[in-house]
CSV table of C-alpha atoms in Angstrom, one decimal:
chain,number,residue,atom,x,y,z
A,1,MET,CA,71.6,117.3,138.8
A,2,THR,CA,75.1,118.6,138.3
A,3,SER,CA,76.7,119.0,135.0
A,4,HIS,CA,79.7,117.0,134.3
A,5,ASP,CA,82.8,117.5,131.9
A,6,PRO,CA,81.6,116.3,128.3
A,7,ALA,CA,85.0,115.3,127.6
A,8,VAL,CA,84.8,112.4,130.1
A,9,THR,CA,82.6,109.7,129.7
A,10,ARG,CA,80.8,108.6,132.9
A,11,ALA,CA,80.7,104.8,132.8
A,12,TRP,CA,78.6,102.3,135.2
A,13,VAL,CA,80.1,98.5,135.2
A,14,LEU,CA,77.4,95.7,135.7
A,15,HIS,CA,78.6,92.1,136.4
A,16,PRO,CA,75.8,89.6,135.6
A,17,ASP,CA,76.2,86.7,138.1
A,18,ILE,CA,74.1,84.1,136.4
A,19,TYR,CA,73.3,81.1,138.5
A,20,GLY,CA,75.3,77.9,137.4
A,21,GLN,CA,77.8,79.9,135.4
A,22,ASN,CA,81.5,80.6,136.5
A,23,ASP,CA,80.4,79.1,139.9
A,24,ASP,CA,84.5,78.7,140.7
A,25,ARG,CA,84.9,82.4,140.4
A,26,ASP,CA,84.1,84.9,143.0
A,27,PRO,CA,81.7,87.6,141.4
A,28,LYS,CA,83.3,90.4,143.6
A,29,ARG,CA,86.7,89.7,142.1
A,30,ALA,CA,85.1,89.5,138.6
A,31,LEU,CA,83.4,92.9,139.1
A,32,GLU,CA,86.8,94.3,140.2
A,33,GLU,CA,88.6,93.1,137.1
A,34,ALA,CA,85.9,94.6,134.9
A,35,VAL,CA,86.1,97.8,136.7
A,36,ALA,CA,89.9,97.7,136.1
A,37,LEU,CA,89.2,97.1,132.5
A,38,GLY,CA,87.0,100.3,132.4
A,39,VAL,CA,89.6,102.4,134.0
A,40,ALA,CA,92.2,101.2,131.6
A,41,LEU,CA,90.3,103.1,128.8
A,42,PRO,CA,91.2,106.7,128.6
A,43,GLY,CA,88.4,109.3,128.9
A,44,LEU,CA,86.5,106.9,131.1
A,45,ASP,CA,85.4,107.7,134.5
A,46,VAL,CA,83.8,104.7,136.2
A,47,VAL,CA,81.4,106.1,138.6
A,48,GLY,CA,79.7,103.1,140.0
A,49,SER,CA,79.6,99.4,139.5
A,50,GLU,CA,77.4,96.3,140.9
A,51,ILE,CA,76.7,92.7,140.6
A,52,VAL,CA,73.5,91.8,139.3
A,53,ARG,CA,72.3,88.3,140.3
A,54,LEU,CA,70.3,86.5,137.8
A,55,PRO,CA,68.6,83.0,137.9
A,56,LYS,CA,69.0,82.9,134.1
A,57,PRO,CA,69.6,85.4,131.2
A,58,HIS,CA,66.6,87.0,129.6
A,59,PRO,CA,66.9,86.2,125.8
A,60,GLY,CA,65.5,89.7,124.7
A,61,ALA,CA,67.2,92.0,127.2
A,62,LEU,CA,69.5,89.9,129.5
A,63,PHE,CA,67.5,91.4,132.5
A,64,GLY,CA,63.9,91.1,133.4
A,65,SER,CA,61.8,94.2,133.1
A,66,GLY,CA,61.8,95.1,136.7
A,67,LYS,CA,65.5,95.1,137.1
A,68,ILE,CA,65.8,97.1,133.9
A,69,GLU,CA,63.7,99.8,135.3
A,70,GLU,CA,65.4,99.8,138.6
A,71,LEU,CA,68.9,100.2,136.9
A,72,LYS,CA,67.4,102.7,134.6
A,73,ALA,CA,66.7,105.1,137.7
A,74,ARG,CA,70.1,104.4,139.1
A,75,LEU,CA,71.8,105.3,135.8
A,76,GLU,CA,69.9,108.5,135.5
A,77,ALA,CA,70.5,109.6,139.0
A,78,ASN,CA,74.3,109.2,138.3
A,79,GLU,CA,74.4,110.8,135.1
A,80,VAL,CA,75.7,107.8,133.3
A,81,ASP,CA,76.7,108.0,129.7
A,82,LEU,CA,77.9,104.3,129.1
A,83,VAL,CA,77.2,100.9,130.6
A,84,LEU,CA,79.9,98.4,130.6
A,85,ILE,CA,78.4,94.8,130.9
A,86,ASP,CA,81.1,92.0,132.0
A,87,GLY,CA,79.9,89.4,129.8
A,88,PRO,CA,78.5,88.5,126.3
A,89,VAL,CA,75.5,90.5,125.3
A,90,THR,CA,73.8,89.6,121.9
A,91,PRO,CA,73.0,92.2,119.5
A,92,VAL,CA,69.2,91.8,120.0
A,93,GLN,CA,69.9,92.4,124.1
A,94,GLN,CA,72.2,95.2,123.3
A,95,ARG,CA,69.7,97.1,121.1
A,96,ASN,CA,66.7,96.5,123.7
A,97,LEU,CA,68.9,97.6,126.5
A,98,GLU,CA,70.1,100.7,124.6
A,99,LYS,CA,66.7,101.6,123.8
A,100,ALA,CA,65.5,101.3,127.3
A,101,TRP,CA,68.0,103.2,129.0
A,102,GLY,CA,68.8,105.6,126.1
A,103,LEU,CA,72.6,104.9,126.5
A,104,LYS,CA,75.4,103.5,124.8
A,105,LEU,CA,76.4,99.9,125.9
A,106,LEU,CA,79.6,97.8,125.5
A,107,ASP,CA,79.8,94.1,126.4
A,108,ARG,CA,83.2,92.6,127.6
A,109,THR,CA,84.5,91.7,124.0
A,110,GLY,CA,83.7,95.2,122.9
A,111,LEU,CA,85.4,96.9,125.9
A,112,ILE,CA,88.6,94.8,125.4
A,113,LEU,CA,88.6,95.6,121.8
A,114,GLU,CA,88.3,99.4,122.6
A,115,ILE,CA,91.4,99.0,125.0
A,116,PHE,CA,93.3,97.1,122.4
A,117,SER,CA,92.5,99.6,119.8
A,118,ASP,CA,93.6,102.6,122.0
A,119,ARG,CA,97.0,100.6,123.0
A,120,ALA,CA,98.2,99.1,119.7
A,121,ALA,CA,101.4,100.8,118.7
A,122,THR,CA,103.0,98.7,116.0
A,123,ARG,CA,101.7,98.3,112.4
A,124,GLU,CA,101.1,94.5,113.2
A,125,GLY,CA,99.2,95.5,116.5
A,126,VAL,CA,96.8,98.0,114.6
A,127,LEU,CA,96.0,95.6,111.8
A,128,GLN,CA,95.2,92.8,114.2
A,129,VAL,CA,92.9,94.9,116.3
A,130,GLU,CA,91.1,96.2,113.2
A,131,MET,CA,90.6,92.8,112.1
A,132,ALA,CA,89.3,91.6,115.6
A,133,ALA,CA,86.9,94.6,115.6
A,134,LEU,CA,85.6,94.0,112.1
A,135,SER,CA,85.1,90.4,112.9
A,136,TYR,CA,83.1,91.2,116.0
A,137,GLN,CA,81.0,93.9,114.2
A,138,ARG,CA,80.2,91.4,111.2
A,139,THR,CA,78.5,89.1,113.9
A,140,ARG,CA,76.7,92.1,115.4
A,141,LEU,CA,75.4,93.2,111.6
A,142,VAL,CA,74.2,89.7,110.8
A,143,ARG,CA,72.1,89.1,113.8
A,144,ALA,CA,71.0,92.8,114.7
A,145,TRP,CA,69.4,93.5,111.0
A,146,THR,CA,68.0,90.3,110.2
A,147,HIS,CA,64.4,92.1,109.6
A,148,LEU,CA,66.2,93.6,106.4
A,149,GLU,CA,66.6,90.1,104.8
A,150,ARG,CA,62.9,90.3,103.8
A,151,GLN,CA,63.7,93.6,101.5
A,152,ARG,CA,63.3,93.0,97.7
A,153,GLY,CA,65.6,94.9,95.3
A,154,GLY,CA,65.4,96.2,91.7
A,155,LEU,CA,62.3,96.7,89.8
A,156,GLY,CA,60.5,93.8,90.4
A,157,PHE,CA,61.3,92.0,87.2
A,158,VAL,CA,63.1,89.2,89.1
A,159,GLY,CA,61.1,87.3,91.9
A,160,GLY,CA,64.0,86.9,94.3
A,161,PRO,CA,65.2,89.4,96.9
A,162,GLY,CA,67.9,91.8,95.6
A,163,GLU,CA,70.9,92.9,97.6
A,164,THR,CA,69.9,94.0,101.0
A,165,GLN,CA,71.6,96.6,103.1
A,166,ILE,CA,73.0,93.9,105.4
A,167,GLU,CA,74.5,91.9,102.5
A,168,ALA,CA,76.0,95.2,101.3
A,169,ASP,CA,77.5,95.9,104.5
A,170,ARG,CA,78.8,92.3,105.1
A,171,ARG,CA,80.4,92.2,101.6
A,172,ALA,CA,82.0,95.7,102.5
A,173,ILE,CA,83.5,94.2,105.9
A,174,ASP,CA,84.6,91.0,104.2
A,175,ASP,CA,86.3,93.1,101.4
A,176,GLN,CA,88.1,94.9,104.2
A,177,LEU,CA,89.2,91.9,106.1
A,178,VAL,CA,90.5,90.4,103.0
A,179,ARG,CA,92.7,93.6,102.4
A,180,LEU,CA,93.7,93.7,106.2
A,181,ARG,CA,94.5,90.1,106.1
A,182,ARG,CA,97.0,90.6,103.0
A,183,GLN,CA,98.7,93.5,104.8
A,184,LEU,CA,98.9,91.6,107.9
A,185,GLU,CA,100.5,88.5,105.9
A,186,LYS,CA,103.3,90.9,104.7
A,187,VAL,CA,104.0,92.4,108.3
A,188,VAL,CA,104.1,88.7,109.6
A,189,LYS,CA,106.3,87.8,106.7
A,190,THR,CA,108.7,90.6,107.8
A,191,ARG,CA,108.5,89.3,111.4
A,192,THR,CA,109.3,85.8,110.4
A,193,LEU,CA,112.4,87.3,108.5
A,194,HIS,CA,113.6,88.9,111.6
A,195,ARG,CA,113.1,85.8,113.7
A,196,ALA,CA,114.9,83.8,111.3
A,197,ALA,CA,117.8,86.4,111.5
A,198,ARG,CA,117.6,86.1,115.3
A,199,ALA,CA,117.8,82.3,114.9
A,200,LYS,CA,121.3,82.8,113.3
A,201,VAL,CA,122.5,84.8,116.5
A,202,PRO,CA,123.6,82.7,119.4
A,203,PHE,CA,121.1,84.1,121.7
A,204,PRO,CA,118.3,82.1,123.2
A,205,ILE,CA,114.8,83.7,123.3
A,206,VAL,CA,113.2,84.1,126.8
A,207,ALA,CA,109.4,84.8,126.6
A,208,LEU,CA,107.6,86.6,129.6
A,209,VAL,CA,104.0,85.3,129.8
A,210,GLY,CA,101.2,86.0,132.5
A,211,TYR,CA,97.8,87.2,133.5
A,212,THR,CA,97.6,90.9,132.6
A,213,ASN,CA,99.0,93.2,135.3
A,214,ALA,CA,101.0,90.5,136.8
A,215,GLY,CA,104.1,92.6,136.6
A,216,LYS,CA,105.8,91.3,133.4
A,217,SER,CA,106.7,94.8,131.9
A,218,THR,CA,108.2,95.8,135.5
A,219,LEU,CA,110.3,92.5,135.4
A,220,PHE,CA,111.3,93.1,131.8
A,221,ASN,CA,112.4,96.8,132.6
A,222,ARG,CA,114.4,95.6,135.5
A,223,LEU,CA,116.2,92.9,133.6
A,224,THR,CA,116.8,95.0,130.4
A,225,GLY,CA,117.1,98.7,131.9
A,226,SER,CA,114.6,100.0,129.3
A,227,ASP,CA,111.5,101.7,129.9
A,228,VAL,CA,108.4,99.8,128.5
A,229,MET,CA,105.3,101.1,129.9
A,230,ALA,CA,104.8,99.6,133.2
A,231,LYS,CA,101.6,100.6,135.2
A,232,ASP,CA,99.1,99.1,137.6
A,233,MET,CA,96.8,98.8,134.8
A,234,LEU,CA,95.2,96.0,132.7
A,235,PHE,CA,96.7,95.7,129.3
A,236,ALA,CA,99.4,98.4,129.9
A,237,THR,CA,101.7,96.6,127.2
A,238,LEU,CA,100.1,95.4,124.1
A,239,ASP,CA,102.6,95.0,121.3
A,240,PRO,CA,105.4,92.4,121.8
A,241,THR,CA,108.7,94.3,123.0
A,242,MET,CA,112.1,92.4,122.5
A,243,ARG,CA,115.4,93.4,123.7
A,244,LYS,CA,119.0,91.7,123.6
A,245,VAL,CA,120.2,91.7,127.2
A,246,SER,CA,122.8,90.2,129.3
A,247,LEU,CA,120.9,88.6,132.2
A,248,PRO,CA,122.2,90.2,135.6
A,249,HIS,CA,124.5,88.2,138.1
A,250,GLY,CA,126.6,86.8,135.4
A,251,GLY,CA,123.7,85.4,133.4
A,252,PRO,CA,124.0,84.6,129.5
A,253,ASP,CA,123.1,86.9,126.6
A,254,VAL,CA,119.4,86.3,125.7
A,255,ILE,CA,116.5,87.9,123.6
A,256,LEU,CA,113.8,88.9,126.1
A,257,SER,CA,110.3,89.1,124.8
A,258,ASP,CA,107.5,90.8,126.7
A,259,THR,CA,104.1,89.9,125.3
A,260,VAL,CA,100.6,90.8,125.7
A,261,GLY,CA,98.9,90.0,129.2
A,262,PHE,CA,96.4,87.2,129.1
A,263,ILE,CA,92.9,87.7,130.6
A,264,SER,CA,90.1,85.1,131.4
A,265,ASP,CA,87.2,85.1,128.7
A,266,LEU,CA,89.7,86.9,126.1
A,267,PRO,CA,87.4,87.4,123.1
A,268,THR,CA,87.8,84.7,120.4
A,269,GLU,CA,88.4,87.3,117.8
A,270,LEU,CA,91.4,88.6,119.6
A,271,VAL,CA,92.9,85.1,120.5
A,272,ALA,CA,92.9,84.4,116.6
A,273,ALA,CA,94.0,87.9,115.7
A,274,PHE,CA,97.1,88.0,118.3
A,275,ARG,CA,98.2,84.5,117.4
A,276,ALA,CA,101.1,86.3,115.6
A,277,THR,CA,101.9,88.4,118.6
A,278,LEU,CA,102.2,85.3,120.6
A,279,GLU,CA,104.4,83.3,118.1
A,280,GLU,CA,107.4,84.6,119.9
A,281,VAL,CA,106.1,82.4,122.8
A,282,VAL,CA,105.8,79.2,120.5
A,283,SER,CA,109.4,79.7,119.3
A,284,ALA,CA,110.8,80.5,122.7
A,285,ASP,CA,113.5,78.6,124.2
A,286,LEU,CA,112.3,79.3,127.8
A,287,VAL,CA,109.0,80.3,128.8
A,288,VAL,CA,108.9,82.4,132.2
A,289,HIS,CA,105.2,82.4,133.5
A,290,VAL,CA,105.1,85.7,135.8
A,291,ARG,CA,102.2,85.3,138.4
A,292,ASP,CA,100.8,88.0,140.5
A,293,ILE,CA,101.2,85.9,143.8
A,294,ALA,CA,99.5,88.7,146.0
A,295,HIS,CA,96.3,88.6,144.1
A,296,PRO,CA,93.5,86.6,145.6
A,297,GLU,CA,92.6,84.7,142.5
A,298,THR,CA,96.2,83.9,141.6
A,299,GLU,CA,95.5,80.2,141.0
A,300,GLU,CA,92.5,81.0,138.6
A,301,GLN,CA,94.8,83.4,136.7
A,302,ALA,CA,97.4,80.7,136.5
A,303,ARG,CA,94.8,78.4,135.1
A,304,ASP,CA,93.8,80.8,132.5
A,305,VAL,CA,97.4,81.4,131.2
A,306,GLU,CA,97.9,77.7,131.1
A,307,ALA,CA,94.9,77.1,129.0
A,308,ILE,CA,96.1,79.9,126.4
A,309,LEU,CA,99.5,78.5,126.4
A,310,GLU,CA,98.1,75.0,125.7
A,311,SER,CA,95.9,76.4,122.8
A,312,LEU,CA,99.0,78.0,121.2
A,313,ASP,CA,100.8,74.6,121.2
A,314,VAL,CA,103.6,75.6,123.2
A,315,ALA,CA,106.1,72.6,123.1
A,316,GLU,CA,105.7,70.3,126.0
A,317,GLY,CA,109.6,70.0,126.1
A,318,THR,CA,110.0,73.9,126.3
A,319,PRO,CA,111.8,74.6,129.8
A,320,ARG,CA,109.3,76.7,132.0
A,321,ILE,CA,110.0,79.0,135.1
A,322,GLU,CA,107.2,80.1,137.3
A,323,LEU,CA,107.8,83.5,139.0
A,324,TRP,CA,105.6,84.3,142.0
A,325,ASN,CA,105.9,88.0,141.6
A,326,LYS,CA,104.8,90.9,143.8
A,327,ALA,CA,106.4,89.4,147.0
A,328,ASP,CA,106.7,93.0,148.2
A,329,LEU,CA,102.8,93.1,148.7
A,330,LEU,CA,102.4,89.9,150.7
A,331,ASP,CA,102.0,90.2,154.5
A,332,PRO,CA,104.8,88.3,156.6
A,333,GLU,CA,102.6,85.2,157.2
A,334,ALA,CA,101.4,84.7,153.7
A,335,ARG,CA,105.0,85.5,152.5
A,336,GLU,CA,106.4,82.7,154.7
A,337,THR,CA,103.9,80.4,153.3
A,338,PHE,CA,104.6,81.1,149.7
A,339,ALA,CA,108.3,81.1,150.3
A,340,ASN,CA,108.0,77.5,151.9
A,341,GLN,CA,105.8,76.4,148.8
A,342,ALA,CA,108.2,77.8,146.3
A,343,ALA,CA,111.3,76.2,148.1
A,344,ARG,CA,109.5,72.7,147.6
A,345,ARG,CA,109.3,73.2,143.8
A,346,GLU,CA,112.1,73.5,141.5
A,347,GLU,CA,110.7,75.5,138.7
A,348,VAL,CA,109.1,78.1,141.1
A,349,ILE,CA,110.7,81.2,142.5
A,350,LEU,CA,109.2,83.9,144.7
A,351,VAL,CA,110.5,87.6,143.4
A,352,SER,CA,109.6,91.1,143.4
A,353,ALA,CA,110.3,92.9,140.2
A,354,VAL,CA,110.0,96.1,142.0
A,355,SER,CA,112.7,95.4,145.0
A,356,GLY,CA,114.7,92.8,142.9
A,357,GLU,CA,114.1,90.2,145.5
A,358,GLY,CA,114.7,86.5,143.9
A,359,MET,CA,116.2,88.0,140.9
A,360,GLU,CA,119.6,86.2,141.4
A,361,ALA,CA,117.9,82.9,141.9
A,362,PHE,CA,115.7,83.3,138.8
A,363,VAL,CA,118.8,84.2,136.6
A,364,ASP,CA,120.7,81.1,138.0
A,365,GLN,CA,117.7,78.9,137.0
A,366,ALA,CA,117.4,80.8,133.6
A,367,THR,CA,121.0,80.1,132.8
A,368,GLU,CA,120.7,76.3,133.8
A,369,ALA,CA,117.6,75.9,131.8
A,370,LEU,CA,119.2,77.5,128.8
A,371,SER,CA,122.7,75.7,129.1
A,372,GLY,CA,121.6,73.0,126.7
A,373,VAL,CA,119.8,75.1,124.1
A,374,GLN,CA,121.6,75.1,120.7
A,375,HIS,CA,121.5,78.0,118.1
A,376,GLU,CA,122.7,78.6,114.9
A,377,ALA,CA,125.5,81.2,114.0
A,378,THR,CA,127.8,82.3,111.1
A,379,ILE,CA,131.1,83.9,112.1
A,380,THR,CA,134.3,84.7,110.5
A,381,LEU,CA,138.0,84.3,112.0
A,382,GLY,CA,141.0,85.8,110.8
A,383,PHE,CA,143.8,83.3,109.4
A,384,GLY,CA,145.8,84.2,112.5
A,385,GLU,CA,143.2,82.9,115.0
A,386,GLY,CA,144.2,79.3,114.8
A,387,ARG,CA,143.7,78.7,118.5
A,388,ARG,CA,140.1,79.7,118.5
A,389,ARG,CA,139.4,77.8,115.3
A,390,ALA,CA,140.7,74.5,117.0
A,391,TRP,CA,138.5,75.3,120.0
A,392,LEU,CA,135.5,75.2,117.8
A,393,PHE,CA,136.4,71.8,116.3
A,394,ASP,CA,137.3,70.5,119.8
A,395,GLN,CA,133.6,71.5,120.9
A,396,GLY,CA,132.0,69.9,117.8
A,397,VAL,CA,130.1,72.9,117.0
A,398,VAL,CA,131.2,73.5,113.3
A,399,GLU,CA,128.4,72.5,110.6
A,400,ALA,CA,130.4,74.0,107.7
A,401,GLU,CA,133.7,75.7,107.0
A,402,ARG,CA,134.6,78.1,104.0
A,403,GLN,CA,137.7,80.1,103.3
A,404,THR,CA,137.2,83.8,102.2
A,405,ASP,CA,139.6,86.7,101.4
A,406,GLU,CA,139.0,87.7,105.4
A,407,GLY,CA,139.9,84.3,106.9
A,408,TRP,CA,137.7,81.1,107.7
A,409,GLN,CA,134.1,81.5,107.8
A,410,PHE,CA,131.9,78.9,110.0
A,411,ASP,CA,128.4,77.8,110.2
A,412,LEU,CA,128.0,76.8,113.9
A,413,ARG,CA,125.3,75.2,116.1
A,414,TRP,CA,126.3,75.8,119.6
A,415,THR,CA,124.7,76.6,123.1
A,416,ALA,CA,124.7,80.1,124.6
A,417,ARG,CA,127.2,78.7,127.2
A,418,GLN,CA,129.7,77.9,124.7
A,419,ALA,CA,129.2,81.1,122.8
A,420,GLY,CA,130.1,82.8,126.0
A,421,GLN,CA,133.2,80.7,126.4
A,422,PHE,CA,134.1,81.5,122.8
A,423,GLN,CA,133.8,85.2,123.6
A,424,ASP,CA,136.1,84.9,126.6
A,425,LEU,CA,138.9,82.9,124.7
């Protein structure tokens, strides 16, 4: 055996293909996504991966004893330090497999939590990941250590069991969760205030959503000229990024929001924890669904995104645009097919965030979708600006008017288009 760098963890990915489960998904694609998740974690070297077909999961160890031995030999031969299982693993199964293989094991939820923990940059992101991880640990604790429930405490004067280790651990986790929840509420309150302040500005909010690695951050960077982390990697962007931007090709001023990428079977702990992060989508004036049209499972990915948007209660009336991104990766035949399909659907545009293809058509459609969206604003005009004051009243956008030392102060409700026209007066 050759020795390897101790700073690098050698990982092996297993995708259990269980008969009758997820039959609509290609197990090879699922394994590829699981490997990509492993690669997304720093310090991890994915040295091998395989699909393990199972008629049904073994309740005690997920796999049968013969398969466990076969896998053990393969893991030892490849000097593996960590096994990643692409699916849910119960605490009992995890303990038994770790014991049988003498290795650390992470299931899909644990792996995604690790990635999110590594990527969280804002205070809110860190708190949400910590809460999700504690909720996950709490369920592991409860089920993994049930044998401790029989312990008796105290000196035997009282017949009932005393506080067991599991109860102490559970209480410590619950106390920590309460503390985190309070801290998160403060952070969310601050974000709500920021959002309320943005509502006072005549800029509509455009939220980019999509499956992880669909190219949202690349598109965001193209539109804003900023340098948000954009890599060919799952969950490259975790915390929401917002920028005020004048859309190119004569488009309106908008606030553009780049959100965390979605993924199939996102851990329930994280869906709950990241609701606040995704609130920008709920309050958006336009939702732009970015799809990796070159991905073999683009349809399945789109369904996963739609399911999460539905669970977030995104208003049905909110305008939507679907961008079929990564057109530059399509072969000529596929490109023609998708171009024809997109041309037949008004809300769909074939684009490439890398080359800029289709951007003009996207901005035109976004401008049209936002033309009727009204926003509140408060502005002050000097006493000499009678023509601009008259224009505001002609447009019917004045909600209230006050006189100040500087001039007239107006509370307005107007569209982005009206705000643009006013600026040009």
